[in-house]
C-alpha cells in the first residue's frame, strides 16, 4: 500500500490487529497466485494496484465521497440495479466476500452448513475486517436463496442498515409486475436516503455509464475466445471481481485500455499459454474476491480458463439495459426488464441458464466445462445435475468452499479432467 491508513481504519472502527493479519495473508496469496504468472499484459498493472489499495485508496475515496454527502450503497447480488444508485451520484459496492474469515463468529448466528459466501460476509463484519460494510449507508439484500434471506434478517440486527428487495422465483407476468414494483420502491428508497430526485436525464446518464462498463467487460470476454487466449483466466477473473468495487467510469476506461493491448496481442499471436492449450469454461456460483482457488488450480494444471458463466462473470454483463426510453417510468420498466433476464439458479424453471452455458461454450471455443457450486448452495448444486443431463460436451462438477483443505484432491480431479481434453 502506498501510505499508512491506520488513522482512517481506526476512525472507521476496524479491528486493527486482525486487519493487519488479513492484509498480510492477502498480499502473500496475491504474490503467489497472481504476480508469479508469466507474460501478463501490462494493462494488469492497474488492477494489481487496485488490489493493493482495496482497503486503502479506494476506502479513502469512499470516505471522501461520504464527506461530500454522497451515499455508499452495498449489495450482494447482480440483481440490485446499479443504475438507480448512480442516478443519485451514489457509490455502488459489492459486499460479497470470498475468504474463510470470521467463520467462528458467523457460526454463532448461522448454522455450520451455510454456504461460505454467507458465512464470509457475516464473518468479515463480525470480526471488524470489512471497511466497505462500515462505510455503507444502506446494505441492499435480495430474496434469492433461503440462506441469504434469513442471514439478512440477522445482518440487519447487527448493522441496522439492511434493505431487502423481493426477487421473484419465476418469470411469469405476475412476477415481472412484482419485480417492477420492487424497482420502483427501490428508487423511492434511494431518493429518500440521498435526498435527491431521480430525473429522466439522471437515469439516462447512469444507464449509459453502467452499459459502458458492461460493454467493456463484454469486449474482454470476446477477446478470451481467441486461441491462444491473450489473457489468463485468473487475470480476467480479477477484472470481473474489481468491477464490483471500482469507480465505474475509471474502471471502464482501464478495461478498454487492457482490451486495446489484448487486441494487439491477438494480432501478434501472443498468448498466455501455447495455442492448443485445453480451454475451460467455469460455470456456477459466484467467485467473490479473493476466491481465486479454482482458477489457480485449473491454470496450474495445464489449462486456461476462458470464461465464467457466473455472476462474477458473464451473468453480470451479458445483457445491456435498453437506453431508448423517454420517461422516468419507461426507464424503470427497461431496467426491471433487463434485470429480469438474469438466469440465477434461484429461478424455476431456469432453462435460459442451460442455453447460456451452451452458447458461451461455443462462443469461447471451450473444450470442457467445470461446474462449481459452493458447498451448501442448494440452487447451484441442484442445477449442476440438470445441466449435465442437457449438454453433450465434456463436463465435470465440483462442490467446494473457501478452505484449502480440498486443494490437493481438487487438483487431482481437475488434472484428470484436463487430460481427457487433450
Ligand atoms: S448467483 Fe443469484 S443470488 Fe448470487 S449474485 Fe448471482 S443472481 Fe444474485
Ligand atoms: S452461493 Fe448459493 S447458497 Fe450461497 S448465497 Fe449464493 S445462492 Fe445462496
XYZ file of C-alpha atoms and ligand atoms in Angstrom:
438
model
C 0.000 0.000 0.000
C 1.282 3.459 -0.867
C 0.722 5.000 2.557
C -0.287 4.328 6.130
C -4.074 4.210 6.503
C -4.124 3.295 10.212
C -5.873 6.507 11.285
C -8.595 6.005 8.674
C -9.120 2.339 9.650
C -9.317 3.337 13.305
C -11.880 6.018 12.531
C -13.993 3.518 10.554
C -13.855 1.130 13.504
C -11.845 -1.792 12.098
C -10.115 -4.318 14.351
C -6.569 -3.163 13.609
C -4.702 -6.237 14.882
C -6.811 -8.714 12.929
C -6.906 -6.408 9.910
C -3.093 -6.307 9.677
C -3.096 -10.116 9.739
C -5.690 -10.267 6.955
C -3.766 -7.865 4.724
C -0.556 -9.785 5.093
C -2.250 -13.120 4.221
C -3.904 -11.486 1.221
C -0.752 -9.911 -0.017
C 1.118 -13.239 0.201
C -1.680 -15.055 -1.622
C -1.701 -12.375 -4.312
C 2.045 -12.632 -4.833
C 1.894 -16.423 -5.093
C -1.149 -16.674 -7.306
C -1.076 -13.508 -9.419
C 2.344 -11.949 -9.514
C 4.010 -15.313 -10.207
C 2.190 -15.593 -13.575
C 4.365 -15.185 -16.660
C 3.780 -12.878 -19.633
C 0.948 -10.869 -18.077
C -0.457 -7.918 -20.036
C 0.937 -4.531 -18.995
C -2.648 -3.349 -18.529
C -2.985 -5.637 -15.496
C -0.754 -3.257 -13.548
C -3.734 -1.018 -12.881
C -5.744 -3.947 -11.479
C -2.777 -5.068 -9.360
C -2.698 -1.532 -7.998
C -6.438 -1.601 -7.221
C -5.995 -4.820 -5.267
C -3.021 -3.437 -3.382
C -5.210 -0.445 -2.430
C -8.522 -2.295 -1.984
C -8.521 -1.449 1.732
C -6.521 1.761 1.188
C -7.035 4.306 -1.556
C -10.499 3.020 -2.515
C -11.622 3.256 1.113
C -10.251 6.784 1.290
C -12.246 7.627 -1.845
C -15.425 6.267 -0.278
C -14.699 8.176 2.897
C -14.271 11.388 0.902
C -17.467 10.649 -1.036
C -19.357 10.430 2.245
C -17.961 13.755 3.366
C -19.418 15.194 0.153
C -22.770 13.723 1.288
C -22.753 11.072 -1.433
C -24.316 7.792 -0.280
C -22.497 4.460 -0.304
C -24.748 1.521 -1.155
C -23.540 -2.044 -0.547
C -25.052 -5.022 -2.351
C -24.707 -8.799 -2.545
C -26.288 -9.618 -5.854
C -26.193 -8.588 -9.506
C -29.964 -8.226 -9.329
C -29.714 -4.881 -7.487
C -29.991 -2.108 -10.129
C -26.769 -0.111 -10.101
C -28.325 2.470 -12.436
C -30.566 3.832 -9.667
C -27.670 4.274 -7.249
C -25.540 6.089 -9.825
C -28.513 8.293 -10.752
C -28.301 9.943 -7.295
C -24.490 10.147 -7.567
C -24.179 7.314 -5.056
C -21.317 4.829 -4.801
C -22.223 1.227 -5.531
C -20.068 -1.522 -3.954
C -20.283 -5.312 -3.844
C -20.048 -6.758 -0.346
C -19.760 -10.479 -1.030
C -16.634 -11.947 0.487
C -14.566 -14.828 -0.849
C -12.283 -15.796 2.040
C -12.665 -18.046 5.047
C -12.543 -15.253 7.608
C -14.539 -14.906 10.829
C -16.376 -18.205 10.329
C -16.357 -18.971 14.063
C -18.035 -15.643 14.722
C -20.516 -16.204 11.881
C -21.384 -19.668 13.184
C -22.705 -18.083 16.370
C -25.513 -16.696 14.197
C -25.936 -19.128 11.287
C -25.630 -22.933 11.065
C -22.286 -24.511 10.168
C -23.730 -25.903 6.982
C -24.381 -22.485 5.480
C -22.602 -21.595 2.230
C -19.169 -19.983 2.532
C -20.335 -16.779 0.842
C -22.871 -16.038 3.570
C -20.535 -17.029 6.395
C -17.802 -14.847 4.880
C -19.835 -11.642 4.606
C -21.058 -12.142 8.149
C -17.605 -13.142 9.377
C -15.886 -10.115 7.848
C -18.333 -7.779 9.569
C -18.347 -9.603 12.907
C -14.544 -9.616 13.033
C -14.344 -5.897 12.229
C -12.496 -6.521 8.968
C -14.663 -5.055 6.229
C -14.217 -1.302 5.690
C -16.834 -1.404 2.927
C -19.604 -2.629 5.245
C -18.629 0.034 7.789
C -18.828 2.818 5.194
C -22.174 1.857 3.691
C -25.240 3.985 4.294
C -27.517 1.199 3.095
C -26.979 -2.508 2.507
C -29.279 -3.971 -0.112
C -30.134 -7.646 0.123
C -32.453 -9.744 -2.026
C -34.607 -12.779 -1.558
C -32.690 -15.017 -3.944
C -31.931 -18.004 -1.742
C -33.226 -19.040 1.667
C -29.795 -18.806 3.246
C -29.338 -15.189 2.229
C -32.919 -14.232 3.088
C -32.580 -15.440 6.656
C -28.996 -14.190 7.020
C -30.144 -10.677 6.074
C -32.601 -10.686 8.988
C -29.672 -11.343 11.305
C -27.400 -8.945 9.455
C -29.961 -6.217 9.976
C -29.863 -6.794 13.721
C -26.079 -6.414 13.554
C -25.795 -3.485 11.134
C -29.240 -1.781 11.205
C -28.671 -0.904 7.558
C -30.476 -3.628 5.589
C -32.999 -3.047 2.849
C -34.292 -6.165 1.107
C -35.681 -6.373 -2.428
C -38.074 -9.196 -3.195
C -36.809 -11.178 -6.165
C -39.489 -13.421 -7.629
C -38.586 -17.069 -8.206
C -40.440 -17.336 -11.523
C -40.625 -15.185 -14.633
C -44.350 -15.024 -15.356
C -46.276 -11.780 -15.955
C -47.236 -11.519 -12.291
C -43.564 -11.959 -11.295
C -42.489 -9.252 -13.720
C -45.065 -6.915 -12.213
C -43.841 -7.703 -8.725
C -40.261 -7.016 -9.754
C -41.121 -3.719 -11.455
C -42.855 -2.666 -8.250
C -39.712 -3.604 -6.285
C -37.592 -1.486 -8.659
C -39.970 1.460 -8.128
C -39.770 1.014 -4.352
C -36.003 0.862 -4.535
C -35.985 4.133 -6.487
C -38.062 5.733 -3.712
C -35.707 4.384 -1.073
C -32.613 5.639 -2.870
C -34.209 9.061 -3.322
C -35.155 9.136 0.354
C -31.708 8.324 1.716
C -29.845 10.530 -0.768
C -32.293 13.424 -0.578
C -32.051 13.640 -4.387
C -34.687 13.151 -7.026
C -34.020 10.804 -9.935
C -34.879 12.628 -13.136
C -35.130 11.214 -16.643
C -31.771 12.738 -17.582
C -30.008 11.438 -14.487
C -31.353 7.952 -15.107
C -30.296 8.065 -18.752
C -26.775 9.141 -17.832
C -26.479 6.442 -15.156
C -27.791 3.779 -17.539
C -25.202 4.793 -20.081
C -22.369 4.556 -17.518
C -23.401 1.052 -16.418
C -23.888 -0.086 -20.025
C -20.422 1.202 -20.953
C -18.979 -0.869 -18.122
C -20.848 -3.948 -19.335
C -19.689 -3.325 -22.917
C -16.062 -3.154 -21.781
C -16.482 -6.458 -19.921
C -18.144 -7.987 -22.992
C -15.171 -6.848 -25.072
C -12.778 -8.522 -22.639
C -14.857 -11.703 -22.716
C -14.817 -11.838 -26.528
C -11.026 -11.490 -26.594
C -10.738 -14.612 -24.470
C -12.299 -16.567 -27.341
C -9.014 -16.457 -29.283
C -6.629 -19.354 -29.262
C -4.120 -18.696 -27.829
C -6.023 -16.677 -25.238
C -4.329 -13.302 -24.761
C -5.077 -13.210 -21.026
C -5.156 -15.762 -18.232
C -8.438 -16.754 -16.608
C -7.016 -15.583 -13.289
C -6.408 -12.078 -14.609
C -9.783 -11.890 -16.325
C -11.447 -13.096 -13.120
C -9.716 -10.325 -11.202
C -11.033 -7.695 -13.612
C -14.541 -9.124 -13.200
C -14.182 -9.031 -9.417
C -12.928 -5.448 -9.406
C -15.999 -4.476 -11.462
C -17.912 -4.541 -8.159
C -15.571 -2.161 -6.285
C -14.039 0.393 -8.576
C -15.387 3.692 -9.808
C -17.353 2.633 -12.933
C -16.079 5.318 -15.328
C -12.426 4.831 -14.395
C -12.856 1.048 -14.446
C -14.405 1.117 -17.934
C -11.529 3.194 -19.243
C -8.953 0.809 -17.761
C -10.711 -2.314 -19.090
C -10.830 -0.764 -22.553
C -7.115 0.095 -22.353
C -6.421 -3.503 -21.367
C -8.528 -4.706 -24.310
C -6.571 -2.481 -26.726
C -3.429 -4.245 -25.562
C -5.068 -7.671 -25.795
C -6.154 -6.968 -29.373
C -2.539 -6.216 -30.202
C -1.529 -9.485 -28.554
C -4.109 -11.354 -30.615
C -2.735 -9.749 -33.798
C 0.739 -10.924 -32.884
C -0.438 -14.352 -31.739
C 0.975 -13.648 -28.276
C -0.966 -15.867 -25.889
C -0.840 -16.511 -22.198
C -0.424 -20.219 -22.904
C 0.528 -22.040 -26.149
C -2.077 -22.431 -28.889
C -3.994 -25.655 -28.371
C -3.873 -25.498 -24.540
C -7.125 -27.047 -23.198
C -9.751 -24.355 -22.661
C -12.106 -24.418 -19.688
C -15.387 -22.622 -19.109
C -16.227 -22.339 -15.423
C -19.903 -22.247 -14.556
C -21.879 -21.862 -11.346
C -21.808 -19.922 -8.063
C -20.147 -16.500 -7.978
C -16.419 -16.077 -7.160
C -16.299 -13.259 -4.657
C -12.912 -11.640 -4.160
C -10.387 -13.136 -3.129
C -11.705 -16.561 -4.139
C -9.133 -17.496 -6.797
C -8.833 -21.147 -5.797
C -10.416 -22.967 -8.731
C -8.905 -20.735 -11.415
C -5.469 -21.211 -9.826
C -5.933 -24.991 -9.783
C -7.085 -25.142 -13.417
C -4.346 -22.874 -14.712
C -1.656 -24.665 -12.725
C -2.867 -27.954 -14.169
C -2.101 -27.127 -17.786
C -5.335 -25.495 -18.975
C -6.561 -21.953 -19.461
C -9.875 -20.615 -18.149
C -11.609 -18.781 -20.996
C -14.853 -17.731 -19.345
C -17.052 -17.642 -16.268
C -20.757 -18.421 -16.555
C -21.222 -16.754 -13.200
C -22.394 -13.522 -11.588
C -18.743 -12.584 -11.251
C -18.546 -13.089 -14.992
C -20.994 -13.245 -17.888
C -24.206 -13.024 -15.838
C -23.114 -9.549 -14.753
C -22.503 -8.106 -18.222
C -24.310 -10.273 -20.779
C -27.370 -8.009 -21.138
C -27.393 -4.248 -21.509
C -30.262 -2.023 -20.399
C -32.170 -0.568 -23.339
C -31.244 3.148 -23.243
C -34.085 4.076 -25.517
C -36.628 5.470 -23.037
C -38.391 8.819 -22.914
C -39.872 8.960 -19.448
C -38.747 8.006 -15.997
C -41.399 5.309 -15.765
C -40.322 3.828 -19.082
C -36.721 3.872 -17.837
C -37.691 1.941 -14.718
C -39.513 -0.604 -16.868
C -36.467 -1.082 -19.105
C -34.260 -1.504 -16.063
C -36.633 -4.018 -14.483
C -36.789 -5.924 -17.763
C -33.004 -6.058 -18.105
C -32.518 -7.469 -14.626
C -35.299 -9.991 -15.164
C -33.089 -11.535 -17.843
C -30.547 -12.733 -15.264
C -30.523 -16.519 -15.098
C -29.723 -17.085 -11.414
C -30.257 -20.648 -10.221
C -32.859 -19.322 -7.786
C -35.372 -19.194 -10.675
C -37.667 -22.013 -11.577
C -37.717 -23.127 -14.297
C -34.362 -21.800 -15.457
C -33.885 -23.133 -18.961
C -32.120 -19.919 -20.053
C -29.117 -20.868 -17.972
C -28.635 -24.145 -19.817
C -28.921 -22.283 -23.140
C -26.447 -19.686 -21.923
C -23.908 -22.308 -20.840
C -24.201 -23.941 -24.279
C -23.792 -20.707 -26.209
C -20.915 -19.455 -24.042
C -19.171 -22.796 -24.529
C -19.389 -22.340 -28.299
C -18.550 -18.612 -28.343
C -15.446 -19.084 -26.231
C -14.375 -22.214 -28.097
C -14.090 -24.059 -24.820
C -13.103 -27.727 -24.623
C -14.756 -28.517 -21.320
C -16.939 -27.112 -18.556
C -16.229 -27.264 -14.854
C -19.371 -26.589 -12.864
C -18.510 -25.217 -9.466
C -21.113 -24.883 -6.727
C -20.298 -23.627 -3.281
C -20.967 -26.309 -0.687
C -24.475 -25.972 0.776
C -25.554 -23.753 -2.130
C -28.626 -25.788 -2.991
C -29.704 -23.866 -6.141
C -26.384 -24.282 -7.955
C -25.717 -27.791 -6.615
C -29.109 -28.880 -7.967
C -28.662 -27.192 -11.342
C -25.281 -28.886 -11.784
C -27.112 -32.200 -12.314
C -29.626 -30.669 -14.649
C -27.006 -29.042 -16.872
C -25.038 -32.293 -17.055
C -28.081 -34.061 -18.470
C -28.763 -31.414 -21.118
C -25.336 -30.913 -22.629
C -23.113 -33.063 -24.769
C -19.674 -31.674 -24.127
C -17.017 -32.664 -21.545
C -18.253 -31.670 -18.120
C -17.275 -32.139 -14.529
C -18.958 -30.840 -11.417
C -17.379 -29.953 -8.160
C -18.586 -28.656 -4.838
C -16.139 -26.729 -2.746
C -15.780 -23.855 -0.300
C -13.138 -21.262 0.536
C -10.864 -23.518 2.581
C -7.652 -25.008 1.218
C -8.362 -28.420 2.751
C -9.569 -29.959 -0.511
C -6.941 -28.250 -2.686
C -4.927 -31.396 -3.357
C -7.976 -33.546 -4.003
C -9.469 -30.971 -6.370
C -6.196 -30.600 -8.225
C -6.061 -34.354 -8.833
C -9.624 -34.388 -10.189
C -9.108 -31.298 -12.351
C -5.838 -32.671 -13.778
C -7.559 -35.931 -14.692
C -10.385 -33.995 -16.397
C -7.937 -31.841 -18.357
C -6.099 -34.978 -19.510
C -9.306 -36.206 -21.138
C -9.478 -32.962 -23.187
C -6.065 -33.261 -24.804
S -25.948 -16.200 -8.070
Fe -28.022 -15.405 -7.924
S -28.123 -14.622 -5.838
Fe -25.967 -14.841 -6.331
S -25.318 -12.851 -7.123
Fe -25.950 -14.100 -8.835
S -28.103 -13.541 -9.203
Fe -27.562 -12.883 -7.143
S -23.840 -19.162 -3.027
Fe -25.848 -20.188 -3.135
S -26.461 -20.561 -1.010
Fe -24.778 -19.056 -1.007
S -25.817 -17.104 -1.006
Fe -25.421 -17.598 -3.149
S -27.273 -18.657 -3.881
Fe -27.337 -18.615 -1.639
